[in-house]
Coordinates of N, CA and C in Angstrom, one line a residue:
M1 N 61.6 159.2 96.1 CA 60.2 159.0 95.9 C 59.7 159.9 95.0
E2 N 58.7 159.5 94.1 CA 58.1 160.4 93.1 C 56.9 161.1 93.6
F3 N 57.1 161.7 94.8 CA 56.0 162.4 95.4 C 55.3 163.4 94.5
R4 N 56.1 164.3 93.8 CA 55.5 165.3 93.0 C 54.8 164.7 91.8
N5 N 55.2 163.7 91.3 CA 54.6 163.0 90.0 C 53.3 162.4 90.4
D6 N 53.0 162.1 91.7 CA 51.7 161.3 92.1 C 50.7 162.3 92.7
Q7 N 51.0 162.7 93.9 CA 49.9 163.6 94.5 C 49.8 165.0 93.9
A8 N 50.9 165.6 93.7 CA 50.7 167.0 93.2 C 50.1 167.0 91.7
L9 N 50.4 166.1 90.9 CA 49.8 166.1 89.6 C 48.4 165.6 89.7
W10 N 47.9 164.8 90.6 CA 46.6 164.5 90.8 C 45.7 165.8 91.3
I11 N 46.4 166.5 92.2 CA 45.8 167.8 92.7 C 45.6 168.6 91.5
E12 N 46.7 168.8 90.7 CA 46.6 169.7 89.5 C 45.5 169.4 88.5
Q13 N 45.4 168.0 88.3 CA 44.4 167.6 87.3 C 43.0 167.8 87.8
H14 N 42.8 167.6 89.1 CA 41.4 167.6 89.6 C 41.0 169.1 90.0
F15 N 41.8 169.8 90.4 CA 41.6 171.2 91.0 C 42.2 172.3 90.2
Q16 N 43.0 172.0 89.2 CA 43.7 173.1 88.4 C 44.5 174.0 89.3
V17 N 45.1 173.5 90.2 CA 46.1 174.2 91.1 C 47.4 173.5 91.2
K18 N 48.4 174.3 90.9 CA 49.8 173.7 91.0 C 50.5 173.9 92.3
Y19 N 51.1 172.8 92.8 CA 51.7 172.8 94.2 C 53.1 172.3 93.9
S20 N 54.1 172.9 94.7 CA 55.5 172.3 94.7 C 55.4 171.0 95.5
E21 N 56.5 170.3 95.6 CA 56.5 169.1 96.4 C 56.2 169.4 97.8
R22 N 57.0 170.5 98.3 CA 56.9 170.8 99.8 C 55.4 171.4 99.9
G23 N 54.9 172.1 99.1 CA 53.5 172.7 99.3 C 52.5 171.5 99.3
T24 N 52.8 170.6 98.5 CA 51.8 169.5 98.5 C 51.9 168.7 99.8
R25 N 53.1 168.4 100.3 CA 53.3 167.8 101.6 C 52.6 168.6 102.7
E26 N 52.8 169.9 102.7 CA 52.2 170.7 103.7 C 50.6 170.7 103.6
L27 N 50.2 170.8 102.5 CA 48.7 170.8 102.2 C 48.1 169.4 102.8
L28 N 48.6 168.4 102.4 CA 48.1 167.1 102.8 C 48.3 166.9 104.2
Y29 N 49.3 167.4 104.9 CA 49.5 167.4 106.3 C 48.4 168.2 107.0
R30 N 48.1 169.4 106.5 CA 47.0 170.2 107.1 C 45.6 169.5 106.9
L31 N 45.6 168.7 105.9 CA 44.2 168.1 105.7 C 44.2 166.8 106.4
G32 N 45.2 166.4 107.2 CA 45.2 165.2 108.2 C 45.8 164.0 107.6
F33 N 46.5 164.1 106.5 CA 47.2 163.0 105.9 C 48.7 162.9 106.4
S34 N 49.2 161.8 106.3 CA 50.7 161.6 106.7 C 51.3 160.6 105.9
L35 N 52.6 160.8 105.7 CA 53.3 159.9 104.8 C 53.7 158.6 105.7
S36 N 53.3 157.5 105.0 CA 53.7 156.3 105.7 C 54.5 155.3 104.8
R37 N 55.5 154.6 105.3 CA 56.3 153.7 104.5 C 56.0 152.3 105.1
P38 N 56.1 151.4 104.2 CA 56.0 150.0 104.7 C 57.2 149.6 105.6
T39 N 56.8 148.8 106.6 CA 57.9 148.4 107.6 C 58.4 147.1 107.3
Y40 N 57.9 146.4 106.3 CA 58.5 145.1 105.8 C 58.3 144.9 104.3
S41 N 58.9 143.9 103.8 CA 58.9 143.7 102.5 C 58.1 142.4 102.1
L42 N 57.2 142.3 101.3 CA 56.5 141.0 100.9 C 57.4 140.0 100.3
A43 N 58.6 140.4 99.8 CA 59.6 139.5 99.2 C 60.1 138.6 100.3
K44 N 60.0 139.1 101.6 CA 60.5 138.3 102.7 C 59.4 137.3 103.2
A45 N 58.2 137.4 102.7 CA 57.1 136.6 103.2 C 57.3 135.2 103.0
D46 N 56.9 134.4 104.0 CA 56.9 132.9 104.0 C 55.6 132.4 103.3
P47 N 55.7 131.8 102.0 CA 54.6 131.3 101.3 C 53.8 130.3 102.2
E48 N 54.4 129.5 103.0 CA 53.7 128.5 103.7 C 52.8 129.2 104.8
Q49 N 53.3 130.2 105.5 CA 52.6 131.0 106.4 C 51.4 131.6 105.7
Q50 N 51.6 132.3 104.6 CA 50.5 132.9 103.8 C 49.5 131.9 103.5
E51 N 49.8 130.7 103.1 CA 48.9 129.7 102.7 C 48.1 129.3 103.9
A52 N 48.7 129.2 105.1 CA 47.9 128.9 106.3 C 46.8 129.9 106.7
L53 N 47.1 131.0 106.2 CA 45.9 132.1 106.6 C 44.7 131.9 105.7
C54 N 44.8 131.3 104.6 CA 43.7 131.2 103.7 C 42.7 130.1 104.1

């Protein structure tokens, strides 16, 4: 995962503070954020069932 290249760089650009990957994770955790990963893949989705939802 490119954690450092996303969250840490955003923090650096907006607040001019550099964090390591671990420091970024710990900071975000202290602020109430948590890492979540998808539990399924949209590639497995059934197009007919999706159409029925519309």
